[in-house]
Short mmCIF file of C-alpha atoms and ligand atoms in Angstrom, two decimals:
data_model
loop_
_atom_site.label_atom_id
_atom_site.label_comp_id
_atom_site.label_asym_id
_atom_site.label_seq_id
_atom_site.Cartn_x
_atom_site.Cartn_y
_atom_site.Cartn_z
CA MET A 12 14.77 -96.09 -60.51
CA ASP A 13 12.64 -94.82 -63.38
CA LEU A 14 9.53 -93.81 -61.51
CA ILE A 15 9.22 -91.43 -58.57
CA CYS A 16 6.01 -90.78 -56.73
CA ILE A 17 5.66 -87.76 -54.45
CA ARG A 18 2.92 -85.90 -52.66
CA ARG A 19 1.53 -83.23 -55.02
CA PRO A 20 3.71 -80.09 -54.57
CA ASP A 21 2.77 -76.56 -53.50
CA ASP A 22 4.34 -73.43 -54.99
CA PHE A 23 4.72 -70.77 -52.30
CA HIS A 24 5.67 -67.95 -54.70
CA LEU A 25 4.07 -67.68 -58.12
CA HIS A 26 3.34 -64.88 -60.61
CA LEU A 27 0.31 -65.70 -62.74
CA ARG A 28 -0.47 -62.19 -64.04
CA ARG A 29 -4.02 -61.61 -65.33
CA GLY A 30 -6.04 -61.96 -68.53
CA SER A 31 -4.56 -63.84 -71.49
CA VAL A 32 -1.15 -64.41 -69.85
CA MET A 33 -2.84 -65.95 -66.81
CA ARG A 34 -4.86 -68.26 -69.03
CA ALA A 35 -1.71 -69.25 -70.92
CA VAL A 36 0.49 -70.02 -67.90
CA LEU A 37 -2.01 -71.40 -65.36
CA PRO A 38 -2.23 -74.91 -66.92
CA PHE A 39 1.50 -75.49 -66.32
CA THR A 40 1.21 -74.79 -62.62
CA GLU A 41 -2.01 -76.78 -62.30
CA GLN A 42 -0.41 -79.80 -63.91
CA ALA A 43 2.19 -80.10 -61.16
CA PHE A 44 0.89 -78.26 -58.11
CA ALA A 45 -2.07 -78.55 -55.77
CA ARG A 46 -1.81 -75.00 -54.45
CA ALA A 47 0.13 -71.84 -55.23
CA LEU A 48 0.64 -68.58 -53.36
CA ILE A 49 -0.27 -65.99 -55.98
CA MET A 50 1.82 -62.82 -55.98
CA PRO A 51 -0.07 -59.51 -55.94
CA ASN A 52 2.16 -57.33 -58.18
CA THR A 53 -0.22 -57.48 -61.14
CA THR A 54 -0.79 -54.77 -63.76
CA PRO A 55 -2.59 -52.58 -64.59
CA THR A 56 -4.18 -53.02 -61.18
CA GLU A 57 -2.41 -54.65 -58.30
CA ILE A 58 -3.92 -56.65 -55.44
CA ARG A 59 -3.94 -54.51 -52.31
CA THR A 60 -7.34 -54.97 -50.66
CA ALA A 61 -9.62 -57.83 -49.60
CA VAL A 62 -11.91 -56.91 -52.49
CA ASP A 63 -9.06 -56.97 -55.05
CA ALA A 64 -8.05 -60.41 -53.77
CA ALA A 65 -11.60 -61.74 -54.04
CA VAL A 66 -11.93 -60.47 -57.62
CA TYR A 67 -8.55 -61.91 -58.60
CA ARG A 68 -9.35 -65.26 -56.99
CA GLY A 69 -12.58 -65.30 -59.02
CA GLU A 70 -10.63 -64.75 -62.25
CA MET A 71 -8.40 -67.71 -61.47
CA LYS A 72 -11.22 -69.95 -60.30
CA GLU A 73 -13.03 -69.38 -63.58
CA HIS A 74 -10.10 -70.85 -65.51
CA CYS A 75 -8.42 -73.38 -63.22
CA ARG A 76 -9.08 -77.09 -62.92
CA ARG A 77 -11.14 -78.35 -60.03
CA GLY A 78 -8.87 -79.22 -57.15
CA PHE A 79 -6.30 -76.49 -57.74
CA THR A 80 -6.25 -73.85 -54.98
CA PRO A 81 -4.90 -70.34 -55.46
CA LEU A 82 -3.71 -68.97 -52.11
CA MET A 83 -4.11 -65.22 -51.96
CA THR A 84 -1.75 -62.39 -50.99
CA ILE A 85 -2.02 -58.62 -50.94
CA LYS A 86 0.67 -56.06 -51.64
CA LEU A 87 1.49 -54.00 -48.54
CA LEU A 88 1.90 -50.28 -49.22
CA ASP A 89 2.49 -47.25 -47.02
CA ARG A 90 -1.24 -46.61 -47.11
CA THR A 91 -2.30 -50.16 -46.11
CA THR A 92 -4.22 -50.01 -42.83
CA PRO A 93 -4.48 -52.53 -39.97
CA HIS A 94 -8.22 -52.45 -40.68
CA GLU A 95 -7.60 -53.75 -44.22
CA ILE A 96 -5.63 -56.65 -42.70
CA ILE A 97 -8.70 -57.69 -40.71
CA ALA A 98 -10.83 -57.54 -43.88
CA CYS A 99 -8.23 -59.60 -45.75
CA LYS A 100 -8.07 -62.23 -43.03
CA SER A 101 -11.87 -62.62 -43.21
CA ALA A 102 -11.65 -62.87 -47.01
CA GLY A 103 -9.20 -65.78 -46.74
CA VAL A 104 -6.06 -63.88 -47.75
CA ILE A 105 -3.20 -65.74 -46.09
CA ALA A 106 -0.21 -63.43 -46.61
CA GLY A 107 0.88 -59.85 -47.18
CA LYS A 108 3.84 -59.12 -49.43
CA VAL A 109 6.28 -56.25 -49.15
CA TYR A 110 8.12 -55.05 -52.26
CA PRO A 111 10.59 -52.37 -51.19
CA GLN A 112 10.40 -49.46 -53.60
CA GLY A 113 11.96 -50.04 -57.01
CA VAL A 114 13.64 -53.40 -56.37
CA THR A 115 11.68 -55.42 -58.93
CA THR A 116 8.77 -55.63 -61.40
CA ASN A 117 5.85 -53.37 -60.35
CA SER A 118 7.37 -52.20 -57.09
CA ASP A 119 7.56 -48.46 -57.76
CA ASN A 120 4.96 -47.66 -55.09
CA GLY A 121 6.51 -49.93 -52.44
CA PRO A 122 7.63 -48.68 -49.02
CA VAL A 123 11.13 -47.31 -48.48
CA ASP A 124 11.08 -47.51 -44.69
CA MET A 125 9.74 -50.75 -43.20
CA HIS A 126 8.83 -48.95 -39.96
CA VAL A 127 5.84 -47.31 -41.68
CA LEU A 128 4.35 -50.80 -41.90
CA TYR A 129 4.90 -51.79 -38.26
CA PRO A 130 1.24 -51.18 -37.25
CA VAL A 131 0.24 -53.42 -40.17
CA PHE A 132 2.75 -56.11 -39.13
CA ALA A 133 1.34 -55.94 -35.58
CA GLU A 134 -2.15 -56.64 -36.91
CA MET A 135 -0.88 -59.48 -39.11
CA GLU A 136 0.80 -60.98 -36.09
CA ARG A 137 -2.45 -60.68 -34.12
CA VAL A 138 -4.75 -62.23 -36.76
CA GLY A 139 -2.21 -64.80 -38.01
CA MET A 140 -1.30 -63.64 -41.50
CA VAL A 141 2.12 -64.45 -42.95
CA LEU A 142 4.51 -61.64 -43.92
CA CYS A 143 6.30 -62.31 -47.21
CA LEU A 144 9.34 -60.11 -47.78
CA HIS A 145 11.06 -59.33 -51.02
CA GLY A 146 14.25 -58.96 -49.03
CA GLU A 147 16.26 -56.39 -50.95
CA ASP A 148 17.27 -52.90 -49.86
CA PRO A 149 16.73 -50.50 -52.78
CA LYS A 150 19.48 -48.16 -51.57
CA ALA A 151 22.22 -50.81 -51.81
CA PHE A 152 24.31 -51.92 -54.81
CA CYS A 153 22.41 -54.64 -56.71
CA MET A 154 24.67 -57.54 -55.63
CA ASP A 155 24.45 -56.41 -51.98
CA ARG A 156 20.75 -55.60 -51.75
CA GLU A 157 19.79 -58.88 -50.12
CA SER A 158 22.56 -58.98 -47.53
CA VAL A 159 21.99 -55.33 -46.61
CA PHE A 160 18.27 -56.06 -46.09
CA LEU A 161 19.00 -58.78 -43.52
CA ALA A 162 19.35 -56.29 -40.64
CA GLN A 163 15.77 -55.17 -41.30
CA LEU A 164 14.60 -58.78 -41.37
CA CYS A 165 16.20 -59.37 -37.96
CA GLU A 166 14.61 -56.23 -36.53
CA ILE A 167 11.14 -57.20 -37.79
CA ALA A 168 11.51 -60.75 -36.42
CA ARG A 169 12.62 -59.37 -33.04
CA SER A 170 9.83 -56.78 -32.90
CA PHE A 171 7.07 -59.26 -33.84
CA PRO A 172 8.04 -62.56 -32.23
CA LYS A 173 4.80 -64.35 -33.19
CA LEU A 174 4.63 -63.03 -36.78
CA LYS A 175 5.43 -65.70 -39.38
CA ILE A 176 7.87 -64.26 -41.91
CA VAL A 177 9.06 -65.69 -45.23
CA LEU A 178 12.17 -64.21 -46.81
CA GLU A 179 11.34 -64.77 -50.46
CA HIS A 180 13.66 -66.27 -53.10
CA VAL A 181 16.89 -66.11 -51.08
CA THR A 182 20.06 -65.93 -53.18
CA THR A 183 22.96 -65.50 -50.78
CA LEU A 184 25.07 -67.47 -48.33
CA GLN A 185 24.42 -64.70 -45.78
CA ALA A 186 20.63 -64.93 -46.10
CA VAL A 187 20.70 -68.71 -45.65
CA GLY A 188 22.80 -68.27 -42.50
CA VAL A 189 20.57 -65.60 -40.99
CA VAL A 190 17.34 -67.50 -41.70
CA LYS A 191 18.83 -70.61 -40.07
CA GLU A 192 19.76 -68.64 -36.94
CA LEU A 193 16.46 -66.77 -36.52
CA PRO A 194 13.58 -68.40 -34.59
CA ASP A 195 11.25 -70.90 -36.28
CA THR A 196 8.80 -68.11 -37.13
CA VAL A 197 11.19 -67.17 -39.96
CA ALA A 198 11.58 -69.28 -43.11
CA ALA A 199 12.66 -68.75 -46.71
CA THR A 200 11.59 -69.79 -50.17
CA ILE A 201 14.15 -70.94 -52.73
CA THR A 202 13.56 -71.06 -56.49
CA ALA A 203 14.71 -73.87 -58.77
CA HIS A 204 16.61 -71.51 -61.08
CA HIS A 205 18.66 -70.05 -58.22
CA LEU A 206 19.86 -73.60 -57.48
CA TYR A 207 21.57 -73.50 -60.89
CA LEU A 208 22.28 -69.92 -61.96
CA THR A 209 25.16 -67.66 -61.06
CA LEU A 210 25.81 -64.18 -62.39
CA ASP A 211 27.99 -65.81 -65.07
CA ASP A 212 24.83 -67.31 -66.58
CA VAL A 213 23.33 -63.84 -66.85
CA ILE A 214 26.22 -61.61 -67.98
CA GLY A 215 29.35 -63.77 -67.81
CA ALA A 216 29.91 -63.94 -71.56
CA LYS A 217 26.95 -62.87 -73.63
CA LEU A 218 23.86 -61.26 -72.15
CA HIS A 219 21.21 -63.85 -71.31
CA PRO A 220 18.01 -61.93 -70.63
CA HIS A 221 16.01 -65.09 -69.91
CA ASN A 222 18.24 -65.80 -66.90
CA PHE A 223 17.75 -62.27 -65.59
CA CYS A 224 15.58 -61.99 -62.50
CA MET A 225 15.43 -60.29 -59.12
CA PRO A 226 17.16 -60.95 -56.86
CA ILE A 227 19.92 -61.32 -59.42
CA ALA A 228 21.80 -64.66 -59.39
CA LYS A 229 24.95 -64.29 -57.31
CA ARG A 230 28.32 -66.03 -56.85
CA PRO A 231 29.01 -69.80 -57.06
CA GLU A 232 29.45 -69.96 -53.27
CA ASP A 233 26.01 -68.38 -52.81
CA ARG A 234 24.40 -70.90 -55.15
CA ASP A 235 26.18 -73.70 -53.28
CA ALA A 236 24.80 -72.44 -49.95
CA LEU A 237 21.28 -72.57 -51.41
CA ARG A 238 21.94 -76.11 -52.61
CA ARG A 239 23.14 -77.18 -49.17
CA ALA A 240 20.12 -75.60 -47.49
CA VAL A 241 17.75 -77.53 -49.76
CA LEU A 242 19.67 -80.82 -49.65
CA SER A 243 19.93 -80.72 -45.85
CA GLY A 244 16.15 -81.04 -45.56
CA ASN A 245 15.99 -78.09 -43.13
CA PRO A 246 12.23 -77.34 -42.97
CA LYS A 247 12.90 -73.58 -42.95
CA PHE A 248 13.66 -73.76 -46.68
CA PHE A 249 10.90 -74.68 -49.11
CA LEU A 250 9.91 -74.23 -52.73
CA GLY A 251 8.63 -70.94 -54.08
CA THR A 252 9.28 -71.05 -57.82
CA ASP A 253 8.95 -67.30 -58.49
CA SER A 254 7.93 -68.36 -62.00
CA ALA A 255 7.55 -64.90 -63.54
CA PRO A 256 6.37 -64.80 -67.17
CA HIS A 257 7.27 -61.84 -69.39
CA THR A 258 6.77 -61.86 -73.16
CA ARG A 259 9.81 -62.34 -75.36
CA GLU A 260 9.67 -58.69 -76.55
CA THR A 261 9.74 -57.32 -73.01
CA LYS A 262 12.80 -59.44 -72.10
CA GLU A 263 14.83 -59.13 -75.33
CA CYS A 264 15.14 -55.35 -75.50
CA ALA A 265 16.76 -52.34 -73.88
CA GLU A 266 15.44 -52.23 -70.29
CA GLY A 267 14.37 -55.88 -70.31
CA CYS A 268 12.09 -57.09 -67.52
CA ALA A 269 13.30 -59.20 -64.61
CA GLY A 270 11.74 -62.63 -64.16
CA VAL A 271 12.32 -66.26 -65.17
CA PHE A 272 9.41 -68.41 -66.39
CA THR A 273 9.88 -71.86 -64.85
CA ALA A 274 6.36 -73.22 -64.31
CA PRO A 275 6.45 -75.64 -67.29
CA MET A 276 9.54 -77.56 -66.15
CA VAL A 277 10.20 -76.77 -62.52
CA ILE A 278 9.23 -80.13 -61.00
CA PRO A 279 11.10 -82.22 -63.62
CA LEU A 280 14.11 -79.95 -63.09
CA LEU A 281 13.98 -80.42 -59.32
CA THR A 282 13.73 -84.18 -59.81
CA SER A 283 17.03 -84.02 -61.70
CA PHE A 284 18.48 -81.77 -59.01
CA PHE A 285 17.70 -84.15 -56.15
CA GLU A 286 18.81 -87.13 -58.22
CA GLU A 287 22.10 -85.49 -59.22
CA PHE A 288 22.91 -84.69 -55.58
CA GLU A 289 21.74 -88.10 -54.37
CA ALA A 290 19.12 -86.68 -52.05
CA LEU A 291 15.84 -87.88 -53.54
CA GLU A 292 14.61 -88.57 -50.00
CA MET A 293 14.52 -84.77 -49.47
CA PHE A 294 12.58 -84.00 -52.69
CA GLU A 295 9.05 -84.32 -51.30
CA ARG A 296 9.91 -82.44 -48.14
CA PHE A 297 11.15 -79.40 -50.11
CA THR A 298 8.36 -79.33 -52.70
CA SER A 299 5.34 -80.65 -50.83
CA GLU A 300 5.72 -80.64 -47.04
CA SER A 301 7.86 -77.95 -45.38
CA GLY A 302 5.99 -75.02 -46.94
CA ALA A 303 2.55 -76.37 -46.07
CA ARG A 304 3.69 -77.03 -42.49
CA PHE A 305 5.07 -73.49 -42.15
CA TYR A 306 1.84 -71.96 -43.46
CA GLY A 307 -0.23 -74.25 -41.25
CA LEU A 308 -1.96 -75.92 -44.20
CA PRO A 309 -2.86 -79.62 -44.43
CA LEU A 310 -0.48 -81.73 -46.53
CA ASN A 311 -1.83 -82.67 -49.96
CA GLU A 312 -3.04 -86.26 -50.09
CA GLU A 313 -2.87 -86.59 -53.87
CA LYS A 314 0.36 -87.82 -55.50
CA ILE A 315 2.12 -87.08 -58.76
CA ARG A 316 4.43 -89.42 -60.66
CA LEU A 317 7.66 -88.50 -62.39
CA ILE A 318 8.91 -90.85 -65.07
CA ARG A 319 12.38 -91.04 -66.53
CA GLN A 320 11.69 -89.96 -70.09
CA PRO A 321 13.16 -87.19 -72.24
CA PHE A 322 11.26 -83.95 -71.75
CA HIS A 323 11.96 -81.33 -74.40
CA ILE A 324 11.43 -77.74 -73.31
CA PRO A 325 10.01 -75.65 -76.18
CA GLU A 326 11.85 -72.55 -77.45
CA VAL A 327 8.80 -70.44 -76.75
CA ILE A 328 5.46 -71.00 -75.04
CA GLU A 329 2.61 -68.61 -75.84
CA GLY A 330 5.07 -65.82 -76.64
CA ILE A 331 7.13 -66.43 -73.48
CA VAL A 332 10.62 -67.93 -73.54
CA PRO A 333 10.79 -70.48 -70.71
CA TYR A 334 13.83 -71.22 -68.56
CA LEU A 335 16.12 -73.76 -70.30
CA ALA A 336 14.34 -73.20 -73.64
CA GLY A 337 15.35 -75.80 -76.21
CA LYS A 338 17.02 -78.06 -73.62
CA THR A 339 15.96 -81.62 -72.76
CA LEU A 340 15.43 -82.84 -69.19
CA ASN A 341 15.50 -86.49 -68.08
CA TRP A 342 12.22 -86.51 -66.19
CA ARG A 343 8.64 -85.66 -67.02
CA ILE A 344 5.39 -85.57 -65.10
CA GLU A 345 3.29 -88.58 -66.04
C1 NCD B 412 9.05 -60.84 -60.52
C2 NCD B 412 8.00 -60.43 -61.56
O1 NCD B 412 8.29 -60.45 -62.75
O2 NCD B 412 6.88 -60.09 -61.17
N1 NCD B 412 10.35 -60.73 -61.13
C3 NCD B 412 11.49 -61.32 -60.73
O3 NCD B 412 12.54 -61.01 -61.28
N2 NCD B 412 11.51 -62.23 -59.79
C4 NCD B 412 8.92 -60.03 -59.28
C5 NCD B 412 9.72 -60.55 -58.11
O4 NCD B 412 9.37 -61.56 -57.50
O5 NCD B 412 10.75 -59.95 -57.79
ZN1 ZN B 413 8.36 -63.06 -57.36
#
């Protein structure tokens, strides 16, 4: 088989940034995806109100191809009000994202105690907005932050039984298990790079800053649990690439930024993944169906075609070193 045709994918977790970086990275996502859930942790100003989201959507719309849809999120802070949630819902914002304080890029003003946000979660449950959780507890050791956070996830799910919750970019065996056990209102995104990376690829021999992201890649058995979740076709697990561009200088330095830039090759890489594990029948479900169904969005009608041809990943793209820079994949988007 040298040609694969799938429904056009959706990316349910994407960092586009703003300004020149946005203009540089947007074409890669547009080439492969119909829609993307755009993360709100932008600088210098983040997206935390309905007005911010409308302005940011306008910036993207000005530069994106016709037919590509940015799906909007806001960042939930201690000062976010239930009233703002109503305004966001009317403005077409579909999700609110929690970044616990200090766990990742631009999260310094995030909440420490999730309970502060319970009135906001109640309003999201009422109006039908999805809660996206960066599921790491800032007080825990870095390798344990995700598993320690799971108790809070369970409490939120129990307290708001109709609230749809996405545990973002899961990286552990424990998180996969808990998400599977919780009711169908709870799902998880999985990135392509976490299907490959372990901590060895980050610091196992030499330091590889371009494999460094949050949550940090874990143990081989964690990666294998992510693989099994994806290959099983369980609709609770769907693609959120977490493609997170940072310039070369801000990654290759003391205090390098967390984030892996995967937008240019993520769909060819996933094609190889599903082929390697002999589960191509699950490919479209993971990339193009389960996420849309969870979010209550119509499935994309358009298709994309992958052809078996060498695809060389550049060393650097617009000042950003992509994931697998310099490597060659077996598939490309036609
Ligand atoms: C993301 C970024 O750079 O904005 N970084 C990352 O390591 N994943 C933020 C995030 O999703 O944690
Ligand atoms: Zn992210």
